[in-house]
Short mmCIF file of C-alpha atoms and ligand atoms in Angstrom, two decimals:
data_model
loop_
_atom_site.label_atom_id
_atom_site.label_comp_id
_atom_site.label_asym_id
_atom_site.label_seq_id
_atom_site.Cartn_x
_atom_site.Cartn_y
_atom_site.Cartn_z
CA MET C 14 -95.94 93.67 -37.27
CA THR C 15 -97.24 92.86 -40.74
CA SER C 16 -95.54 89.49 -40.85
CA ALA C 17 -96.88 88.59 -37.38
CA LEU C 18 -100.40 89.44 -38.54
CA ASP C 19 -99.86 87.58 -41.77
CA ARG C 20 -98.86 84.53 -39.80
CA VAL C 21 -102.01 84.74 -37.70
CA LEU C 22 -104.19 85.25 -40.76
CA GLY C 23 -102.49 82.75 -42.98
CA ALA C 24 -100.11 80.04 -41.96
CA ARG C 25 -101.53 79.49 -38.50
CA LEU C 26 -105.09 79.20 -39.68
CA PRO C 27 -106.25 75.60 -39.61
CA GLY C 28 -107.67 74.07 -42.77
CA PRO C 29 -111.42 74.22 -43.26
CA PRO C 30 -113.37 71.86 -41.01
CA ASP C 31 -114.66 68.80 -42.86
CA ALA C 32 -118.20 70.06 -42.46
CA LEU C 33 -117.26 73.00 -44.67
CA ARG C 34 -115.60 70.99 -47.41
CA ARG C 35 -118.83 70.59 -49.26
CA GLY C 36 -120.66 72.35 -52.05
CA PRO C 37 -118.78 75.45 -53.13
CA PHE C 38 -116.10 74.86 -50.47
CA ARG C 39 -114.93 71.49 -51.74
CA SER C 40 -111.72 71.68 -53.71
CA GLY C 41 -112.24 71.74 -57.45
CA ALA C 42 -115.82 72.97 -57.02
CA PHE C 43 -115.42 75.52 -59.82
CA ALA C 44 -114.13 73.71 -62.85
CA SER C 45 -114.85 76.27 -65.56
CA PRO C 46 -111.68 77.70 -67.13
CA LEU C 47 -113.52 81.04 -67.24
CA HIS C 48 -113.06 81.63 -63.53
CA SER C 49 -109.51 82.58 -64.37
CA GLU C 50 -107.13 85.42 -63.71
CA ARG C 51 -107.10 86.09 -67.44
CA ARG C 52 -110.89 86.34 -67.84
CA ALA C 53 -111.20 88.42 -64.64
CA ALA C 54 -108.49 90.85 -65.77
CA ARG C 55 -109.88 91.23 -69.28
CA THR C 56 -113.48 91.72 -68.18
CA GLY C 57 -112.19 94.02 -65.43
CA ALA C 58 -110.33 96.17 -67.95
CA PHE C 59 -113.56 96.88 -69.85
CA LEU C 60 -115.42 97.53 -66.60
CA GLY C 61 -112.60 99.81 -65.40
CA ILE C 62 -112.80 101.85 -68.61
CA ALA C 63 -116.61 102.09 -68.40
CA PHE C 64 -116.46 103.12 -64.72
CA THR C 65 -113.80 105.75 -65.34
CA VAL C 66 -115.64 107.32 -68.27
CA CYS C 67 -118.89 107.20 -66.27
CA PHE C 68 -117.19 108.82 -63.28
CA LEU C 69 -115.56 111.62 -65.28
CA THR C 70 -118.73 112.48 -67.22
CA GLY C 71 -120.73 112.36 -63.96
CA LEU C 72 -118.21 114.66 -62.30
CA THR C 73 -118.57 117.03 -65.25
CA SER C 74 -122.34 117.12 -64.82
CA HIS C 75 -121.93 117.79 -61.09
CA LEU C 76 -119.50 120.66 -61.74
CA VAL C 77 -121.79 122.25 -64.32
CA GLN C 78 -124.68 122.22 -61.85
CA ASN C 79 -122.58 123.24 -58.82
CA PRO C 80 -119.75 125.25 -60.37
CA PRO C 81 -116.86 126.14 -58.06
CA GLY C 82 -115.11 129.48 -58.76
CA TRP C 83 -112.35 127.92 -60.88
CA PHE C 84 -114.74 125.97 -63.10
CA MET C 85 -115.79 127.40 -66.43
CA TRP C 86 -118.23 125.51 -68.64
CA PRO C 87 -118.37 126.94 -72.17
CA ALA C 88 -121.49 127.85 -74.15
CA SER C 89 -120.13 126.09 -77.22
CA PRO C 90 -120.03 123.56 -78.71
CA VAL C 91 -123.77 123.52 -78.04
CA TRP C 92 -123.85 119.69 -78.07
CA LEU C 93 -121.05 119.05 -75.59
CA TYR C 94 -123.22 118.43 -72.51
CA ARG C 95 -125.51 116.30 -74.64
CA VAL C 96 -122.52 114.07 -75.44
CA THR C 97 -121.04 113.96 -71.92
CA GLN C 98 -124.36 113.25 -70.20
CA GLY C 99 -125.49 110.77 -72.88
CA THR C 100 -122.16 109.00 -72.38
CA HIS C 101 -122.57 109.07 -68.60
CA VAL C 102 -125.93 107.32 -68.73
CA ALA C 103 -124.89 104.91 -71.53
CA THR C 104 -121.66 103.80 -69.79
CA GLY C 105 -123.54 103.45 -66.50
CA LEU C 106 -126.16 101.22 -68.13
CA ALA C 107 -123.53 99.16 -69.98
CA SER C 108 -121.71 98.69 -66.65
CA ILE C 109 -124.64 96.68 -65.26
CA PRO C 110 -124.12 93.59 -67.51
CA LEU C 111 -120.35 94.18 -67.39
CA LEU C 112 -120.33 94.13 -63.59
CA LEU C 113 -122.42 90.94 -63.58
CA ALA C 114 -119.97 89.31 -66.03
CA LYS C 115 -117.00 90.39 -63.95
CA LEU C 116 -118.58 89.10 -60.72
CA TRP C 117 -119.26 85.82 -62.46
CA THR C 118 -115.60 85.39 -63.38
CA VAL C 119 -114.44 85.90 -59.79
CA TYR C 120 -117.23 84.69 -57.48
CA PRO C 121 -115.53 81.35 -56.66
CA LYS C 122 -113.00 83.46 -54.74
CA LEU C 123 -115.74 84.15 -52.20
CA PHE C 124 -115.31 80.54 -51.09
CA GLU C 125 -111.53 80.62 -50.81
CA TRP C 126 -110.00 79.09 -47.71
CA PRO C 127 -108.39 80.57 -45.64
CA PRO C 128 -110.39 83.79 -46.17
CA ALA C 129 -107.20 85.91 -46.16
CA GLN C 130 -103.63 84.72 -46.21
CA SER C 131 -102.03 88.06 -45.55
CA LEU C 132 -102.88 91.52 -44.33
CA ALA C 133 -102.65 92.77 -47.90
CA ARG C 134 -105.17 90.08 -48.98
CA ALA C 135 -107.50 91.03 -46.12
CA VAL C 136 -107.40 94.74 -47.09
CA SER C 137 -107.84 93.85 -50.73
CA ARG C 138 -110.88 91.66 -49.98
CA LEU C 139 -112.43 94.38 -47.82
CA SER C 140 -111.88 96.92 -50.60
CA ILE C 141 -113.74 94.60 -52.97
CA LEU C 142 -116.69 94.63 -50.58
CA VAL C 143 -116.69 98.45 -50.69
CA LEU C 144 -116.22 98.41 -54.47
CA VAL C 145 -119.06 96.00 -55.18
CA GLY C 146 -121.34 97.80 -52.70
CA ALA C 147 -120.63 101.27 -54.10
CA ALA C 148 -120.83 100.12 -57.72
CA THR C 149 -124.16 98.37 -57.12
CA MET C 150 -125.51 101.42 -55.32
CA GLN C 151 -124.43 103.73 -58.22
CA LEU C 152 -125.88 101.54 -60.94
CA LEU C 153 -129.15 101.03 -59.05
CA THR C 154 -129.71 104.66 -58.04
CA GLY C 155 -128.74 105.76 -61.56
CA LEU C 156 -131.21 103.31 -63.07
CA ILE C 157 -133.95 104.43 -60.69
CA ASN C 158 -133.18 108.05 -61.54
CA ILE C 159 -133.39 107.66 -65.32
CA SER C 160 -136.69 105.86 -64.78
CA GLU C 161 -137.79 109.12 -63.10
CA TRP C 162 -138.58 107.40 -59.87
CA TYR C 163 -137.29 109.39 -56.92
CA PRO C 164 -138.18 107.42 -53.81
CA PHE C 165 -135.52 109.36 -51.90
CA GLY C 166 -136.17 112.99 -52.97
CA PHE C 167 -133.25 115.39 -53.27
CA PHE C 168 -130.98 112.93 -51.49
CA PHE C 169 -130.36 111.26 -54.88
CA THR C 170 -127.88 113.73 -56.39
CA VAL C 171 -125.88 114.07 -53.16
CA ALA C 172 -125.76 110.31 -52.53
CA HIS C 173 -124.97 109.49 -56.16
CA TYR C 174 -122.17 112.07 -56.20
CA TRP C 175 -120.43 110.96 -53.00
CA THR C 176 -120.87 107.26 -53.69
CA GLY C 177 -119.24 107.95 -57.06
CA TRP C 178 -116.09 109.06 -55.25
CA ILE C 179 -116.19 106.01 -52.98
CA ALA C 180 -116.60 103.73 -56.01
CA ILE C 181 -113.76 105.27 -58.02
CA GLY C 182 -111.52 105.27 -54.90
CA ALA C 183 -112.26 101.57 -54.36
CA VAL C 184 -111.47 100.92 -58.05
CA ALA C 185 -108.07 102.61 -57.58
CA VAL C 186 -107.31 100.55 -54.43
CA HIS C 187 -108.45 97.38 -56.18
CA VAL C 188 -106.33 98.00 -59.27
CA GLY C 189 -103.33 98.82 -57.05
CA ALA C 190 -103.77 95.72 -54.91
CA LYS C 191 -104.27 93.48 -57.95
CA ALA C 192 -101.57 95.01 -60.15
CA PRO C 193 -99.51 91.79 -60.54
CA GLU C 194 -102.58 89.65 -61.29
CA ILE C 195 -103.91 92.27 -63.72
CA ARG C 196 -100.56 92.47 -65.52
CA ARG C 197 -100.46 88.68 -65.85
CA GLY C 198 -104.12 88.47 -66.83
CA LEU C 199 -103.71 91.04 -69.60
CA ALA C 200 -100.43 89.60 -70.86
CA ARG C 201 -100.49 87.71 -74.13
CA ARG C 202 -101.29 84.02 -73.69
CA GLY C 203 -98.16 81.93 -73.38
CA SER C 204 -95.90 85.00 -73.08
CA ALA C 205 -93.26 85.19 -70.37
CA ALA C 206 -95.20 88.07 -68.74
CA ALA C 207 -98.14 85.72 -68.17
CA THR C 208 -96.20 83.89 -65.47
CA VAL C 209 -94.15 86.73 -63.99
CA GLY C 210 -93.91 86.61 -60.19
CA LEU C 211 -95.34 83.12 -59.92
CA ALA C 212 -93.77 80.18 -58.12
CA PRO C 213 -92.52 77.52 -60.60
CA GLU C 214 -95.40 75.13 -59.95
CA GLN C 215 -97.99 77.95 -60.34
CA ALA C 216 -96.28 79.08 -63.55
CA ALA C 217 -96.48 75.52 -64.86
CA GLU C 218 -100.17 75.47 -63.96
CA VAL C 219 -100.79 78.73 -65.86
CA ARG C 220 -99.00 77.37 -68.92
CA HIS C 221 -101.09 74.23 -68.65
CA VAL C 222 -104.37 76.17 -68.42
CA ASP C 223 -103.24 78.40 -71.31
CA ALA C 224 -102.57 75.36 -73.45
CA ALA C 225 -105.94 73.83 -72.51
CA ALA C 226 -107.73 77.06 -73.40
CA GLU C 227 -105.98 77.13 -76.78
CA ASP C 228 -107.28 73.61 -77.36
CA ASN C 229 -110.82 74.57 -76.45
CA PRO C 230 -111.76 78.20 -77.04
CA VAL C 231 -115.50 77.43 -76.93
CA PRO C 232 -116.24 78.45 -73.29
CA ARG C 233 -114.34 81.70 -73.73
CA ARG C 234 -116.21 82.53 -76.93
CA ALA C 235 -119.53 81.71 -75.28
CA PHE C 236 -118.67 83.98 -72.35
CA VAL C 237 -117.56 86.87 -74.56
CA ALA C 238 -120.66 86.44 -76.73
CA ALA C 239 -123.00 86.37 -73.70
CA ALA C 240 -121.40 89.44 -72.11
CA GLY C 241 -121.30 91.26 -75.46
CA LEU C 242 -124.95 90.44 -76.14
CA GLY C 243 -125.97 91.68 -72.70
CA ILE C 244 -124.14 94.97 -73.20
CA ALA C 245 -125.46 95.39 -76.76
CA ALA C 246 -129.04 94.66 -75.64
CA VAL C 247 -128.90 97.18 -72.79
CA THR C 248 -127.22 99.83 -74.92
CA LEU C 249 -129.33 99.43 -78.08
CA SER C 250 -132.58 99.40 -76.13
CA THR C 251 -131.81 102.69 -74.38
CA VAL C 252 -129.33 104.80 -76.35
CA GLY C 253 -132.07 106.03 -78.72
CA GLN C 254 -133.15 108.38 -75.92
CA SER C 255 -130.28 110.64 -76.96
CA LEU C 256 -129.36 109.26 -80.40
CA SER C 257 -132.58 109.77 -82.30
CA PRO C 258 -131.79 107.47 -85.29
CA LEU C 259 -131.86 104.57 -82.80
CA ALA C 260 -135.11 105.72 -81.16
CA PRO C 261 -137.30 103.12 -82.96
CA ILE C 262 -135.47 100.22 -81.28
CA SER C 263 -135.20 101.86 -77.85
CA LEU C 264 -137.79 99.72 -76.14
CA LEU C 265 -136.45 100.36 -72.67
CA ALA C 266 -135.78 104.11 -72.91
CA PRO C 267 -138.06 106.02 -70.51
CA ARG C 268 -138.25 109.01 -72.94
CA LEU C 269 -137.79 109.27 -76.69
CA PRO C 270 -136.56 112.37 -78.53
CA HIS C 271 -139.65 113.17 -80.60
CA VAL C 272 -142.44 112.01 -78.33
CA GLY C 273 -144.29 114.85 -76.63
CA PRO C 274 -146.06 118.12 -77.39
CA GLN C 275 -144.34 119.95 -80.30
CA ASP C 276 -142.24 116.80 -80.88
CA LEU C 277 -140.29 117.28 -77.67
CA PRO C 278 -140.53 115.27 -74.43
CA VAL C 279 -141.72 117.00 -71.27
CA ARG C 280 -139.89 116.51 -67.99
CA GLN C 281 -142.15 118.44 -65.61
CA ALA C 282 -145.64 119.30 -66.86
CA ALA C 283 -147.39 122.59 -66.08
CA GLU C 284 -150.01 120.75 -64.04
CA GLY C 285 -147.42 119.18 -61.74
CA ALA C 286 -145.59 122.49 -61.41
CA GLY C 287 -148.86 124.19 -60.38
CA VAL C 288 -148.61 126.94 -63.01
CA THR C 289 -151.65 126.22 -65.21
CA GLY C 290 -153.36 129.36 -63.81
CA THR C 291 -150.50 131.86 -63.54
CA ALA C 292 -148.93 130.98 -66.91
CA VAL C 293 -152.04 131.96 -68.90
CA ASP C 294 -153.07 134.88 -66.68
CA PRO C 295 -153.26 138.19 -68.68
CA ALA C 296 -151.60 139.77 -65.62
CA TYR C 297 -148.41 137.83 -66.51
CA ARG C 298 -145.29 140.03 -66.58
CA LEU C 299 -141.62 139.37 -67.14
CA ILE C 300 -139.65 141.43 -64.64
CA VAL C 301 -136.00 142.22 -65.40
CA GLU C 302 -134.30 143.86 -62.44
CA GLY C 303 -131.53 146.39 -62.99
CA PRO C 304 -130.79 150.12 -63.00
CA THR C 305 -133.67 150.50 -65.51
CA PRO C 306 -136.07 147.76 -64.37
CA LEU C 307 -138.30 146.26 -67.05
CA GLU C 308 -141.82 144.96 -66.66
CA LEU C 309 -142.92 143.34 -69.89
CA THR C 310 -146.16 141.75 -71.04
CA LEU C 311 -146.08 138.85 -73.47
CA ALA C 312 -147.03 141.31 -76.26
CA ASP C 313 -144.09 143.57 -75.25
CA LEU C 314 -141.75 140.57 -75.52
CA GLN C 315 -143.17 139.56 -78.90
CA ALA C 316 -142.58 143.12 -80.19
CA LEU C 317 -138.84 142.96 -79.36
CA PRO C 318 -136.26 141.74 -81.92
CA GLN C 319 -136.42 137.94 -82.11
CA ARG C 320 -133.77 135.33 -82.81
CA THR C 321 -134.23 131.69 -83.85
CA VAL C 322 -131.73 129.02 -82.79
CA ARG C 323 -131.61 125.24 -82.89
CA LEU C 324 -130.63 123.88 -79.47
CA PRO C 325 -131.12 120.61 -77.60
CA ILE C 326 -132.78 120.04 -74.27
CA THR C 327 -130.52 117.56 -72.48
CA CYS C 328 -132.06 116.06 -69.39
CA VAL C 329 -129.58 114.81 -66.78
CA GLU C 330 -131.67 111.63 -66.85
CA GLY C 331 -130.12 110.78 -70.21
CA TRP C 332 -132.62 111.75 -72.90
CA SER C 333 -132.00 114.68 -75.17
CA ALA C 334 -133.75 116.25 -78.14
CA SER C 335 -133.24 119.26 -80.37
CA GLY C 336 -135.78 121.98 -80.91
CA THR C 337 -135.96 125.18 -82.94
CA TRP C 338 -136.51 128.02 -80.51
CA THR C 339 -137.47 131.64 -81.17
CA GLY C 340 -137.32 134.44 -78.63
CA VAL C 341 -135.49 137.39 -77.19
CA VAL C 342 -131.72 137.24 -76.65
CA LEU C 343 -131.19 137.35 -72.87
CA ALA C 344 -128.21 139.73 -73.12
CA ASP C 345 -130.36 142.21 -75.11
CA LEU C 346 -132.85 142.34 -72.24
CA LEU C 347 -130.07 142.84 -69.68
CA GLU C 348 -128.72 145.71 -71.74
CA GLN C 349 -132.18 147.30 -71.87
CA ALA C 350 -132.37 147.01 -68.11
CA GLY C 351 -129.03 148.82 -67.82
CA LEU C 352 -126.99 145.74 -66.93
CA PRO C 353 -123.74 144.55 -68.55
CA ARG C 354 -124.34 141.90 -71.24
CA ASP C 355 -122.19 139.41 -69.31
CA MET C 356 -123.70 139.90 -65.85
CA PRO C 357 -124.48 136.58 -64.08
CA VAL C 358 -128.22 136.45 -63.40
CA THR C 359 -130.85 134.26 -61.80
CA VAL C 360 -133.82 133.19 -63.86
CA GLU C 361 -136.92 132.54 -61.81
CA SER C 362 -140.07 130.56 -62.63
CA LEU C 363 -143.74 131.14 -61.86
CA GLN C 364 -143.50 127.77 -60.15
CA THR C 365 -143.65 128.35 -56.40
CA GLY C 366 -142.03 125.14 -55.18
CA GLY C 367 -139.67 122.49 -56.51
CA LEU C 368 -135.92 122.30 -56.89
CA TYR C 369 -135.75 123.66 -60.42
CA ARG C 370 -137.70 126.90 -60.10
CA ILE C 371 -134.54 129.05 -60.17
CA SER C 372 -131.32 128.71 -62.14
CA THR C 373 -128.19 130.79 -62.51
CA VAL C 374 -126.92 131.84 -65.93
CA ASN C 375 -123.17 132.40 -65.67
CA ARG C 376 -120.86 134.44 -67.88
CA PRO C 377 -120.21 132.31 -70.99
CA HIS C 378 -123.91 131.53 -71.26
CA VAL C 379 -125.38 134.89 -70.34
CA SER C 380 -123.26 136.64 -72.97
CA SER C 381 -123.97 134.05 -75.68
CA SER C 382 -126.26 135.40 -78.39
CA ARG C 383 -127.81 131.91 -78.51
CA THR C 384 -129.15 132.19 -74.95
CA LEU C 385 -132.82 133.05 -75.33
CA LEU C 386 -135.89 133.75 -73.34
CA ALA C 387 -137.85 131.68 -75.81
CA LEU C 388 -141.46 132.39 -76.76
CA GLN C 389 -141.79 129.83 -79.55
CA LEU C 390 -140.87 126.26 -80.32
CA GLU C 391 -140.97 125.08 -83.95
CA GLY C 392 -142.51 128.39 -84.96
CA LYS C 393 -145.50 128.09 -82.60
CA PRO C 394 -146.09 129.56 -79.14
CA LEU C 395 -144.59 127.29 -76.48
CA ASP C 396 -146.82 124.51 -75.28
CA LEU C 397 -147.87 125.11 -71.67
CA ASP C 398 -145.82 122.04 -70.71
CA HIS C 399 -142.71 123.44 -72.42
CA GLY C 400 -142.82 126.65 -70.39
CA TYR C 401 -145.45 128.97 -71.91
CA PRO C 402 -145.30 131.95 -72.02
CA VAL C 403 -141.49 132.25 -71.66
CA ARG C 404 -138.70 129.79 -71.00
CA LEU C 405 -134.94 129.91 -70.83
CA VAL C 406 -133.03 128.04 -73.54
CA ALA C 407 -129.24 128.24 -73.48
CA PRO C 408 -126.59 126.32 -75.43
CA ASN C 409 -124.64 123.45 -73.83
CA ARG C 410 -126.57 123.43 -70.58
CA PRO C 411 -128.26 120.64 -68.53
CA GLY C 412 -132.06 120.42 -68.82
CA VAL C 413 -132.50 121.17 -65.12
CA MET C 414 -131.05 124.62 -65.84
CA GLN C 415 -133.41 125.39 -68.75
CA THR C 416 -136.01 127.08 -66.54
CA LYS C 417 -139.62 127.04 -67.74
CA TRP C 418 -142.43 129.57 -67.08
CA VAL C 419 -139.91 132.37 -66.47
CA THR C 420 -141.22 135.48 -64.73
CA ARG C 421 -138.15 137.21 -63.27
CA VAL C 422 -134.53 137.85 -64.22
CA ALA C 423 -132.30 139.44 -61.59
CA PRO C 424 -128.57 140.08 -61.20
CA GLY C 425 -126.83 137.61 -58.87
CA ARG C 426 -126.56 133.90 -58.31
CA GLY C 427 -129.03 131.37 -56.88
CA GLY C 428 -130.77 128.03 -57.53
CA ILE C 429 -129.26 125.41 -59.87
CA GLY C 430 -125.90 126.40 -61.32
CA ALA C 431 -125.09 128.97 -58.62
N1 MTE V 6 -139.70 125.76 -63.65
C1 MTE V 6 -139.18 124.58 -64.02
N2 MTE V 6 -138.41 124.52 -65.11
C2 MTE V 6 -137.87 123.34 -65.50
C3 MTE V 6 -138.12 122.15 -64.77
C4 MTE V 6 -138.96 122.24 -63.63
O1 MTE V 6 -139.22 121.24 -62.94
N3 MTE V 6 -139.47 123.46 -63.28
N4 MTE V 6 -137.56 120.95 -65.20
C5 MTE V 6 -136.31 121.09 -65.97
C6 MTE V 6 -135.84 119.82 -66.52
S1 MTE V 6 -135.26 118.65 -65.43
C7 MTE V 6 -135.73 119.61 -67.88
S2 MTE V 6 -134.99 118.23 -68.49
C8 MTE V 6 -136.28 120.58 -68.85
C9 MTE V 6 -137.15 119.85 -69.82
O2 MTE V 6 -137.81 120.75 -70.65
P1 MTE V 6 -139.10 120.25 -71.45
O3 MTE V 6 -140.04 119.66 -70.43
O4 MTE V 6 -139.65 121.43 -72.15
O5 MTE V 6 -138.59 119.21 -72.41
O6 MTE V 6 -137.00 121.61 -68.19
C10 MTE V 6 -136.38 122.13 -67.06
N5 MTE V 6 -137.08 123.32 -66.61
MO1 MO V 7 -134.18 117.07 -66.55
#
């Protein structure tokens, strides 16, 4: 069956019509030694590493925000999510120039004739179509997302998540299908492994190209320098959004760590959330449901024992920044309301709409003495845009789950993190 198909696809296919033997289809159209198995495999290895790290850190972020029963995300170290999400966005951004470099090494293959010489080749070429499509989609939607432009509403997280699986699956198929080429491409130049599995005349050709490349390393160095510069430029102009020492050179970062009210960026302002009236209303109360329900004014909250902690806000969009927060330990309030100190609760905002008005605080976080209903930032009452009068701040937690303008705490699960 396979061999019959292979014959149809390969041997029986006539050569390209003369009309097609022009431009990129003429033989020898791509003379650069950089369109080589070696360059493709080496660039691919870097891209494969970047994709895998990006996928795993993205999966982590998804699990933290949609935790299945078996998944436990710790409350410490407090900086862990900051590192995983910063790495997710940084590897995703670095993958853009890397993917372009990789496509450049292999694009002459698009003009190969016949288009597929075997069933395995046909499947492999189709998988590349899926791979390039999914990778492009991930890098573009990710880029649009960190620029805080959501032309497709809530669809983003779902699409980005599922396309991530398609992309990593296509990477696995691609690596499997290309295993011999990859092994040869990564083998040391001139080594026996560099010609393994090749027909004698192909092996001779590889040795010839290897020798030529040794004679003239200039194109390879130019390629590596160009790709490296592209990656460095993208990384250095954005990574300061989570690595504050590099903030001054982060020309392309949408947010910078110390820019905003109280030296902290704002993701969703009070105006946009529609809380400018309710947040400053003297009728404001914090309700804590439980066997002994609490109904507290801001003055009541200020009169309770306070704790000060230094914790970052880490937006899923890639920026992060530390703040010094002062407020009431959440577990203390639960205890006062007659609830266990490790009871999972929902924290609800004054905001009436939007996706982030409710979040769940699960066990490791609810019982952490660093999880606060914060009243102050840097020793001053919270800015309205940072969640005045009360916001949730918990260690090692995505920004979307650090609910602002909190008005109700209740046992149970709901919203983000449920
Ligand atoms: N009620 C409410 N809380 C919210 C949000 C929101 O839209 N509504 N945005 C969240 C997001 S995405 C982030 S990153 C943090 C940012 O906090 P900051 O604006 O004080 O820096 O707030 C979170 N809390
Ligand atoms: Mo965010």
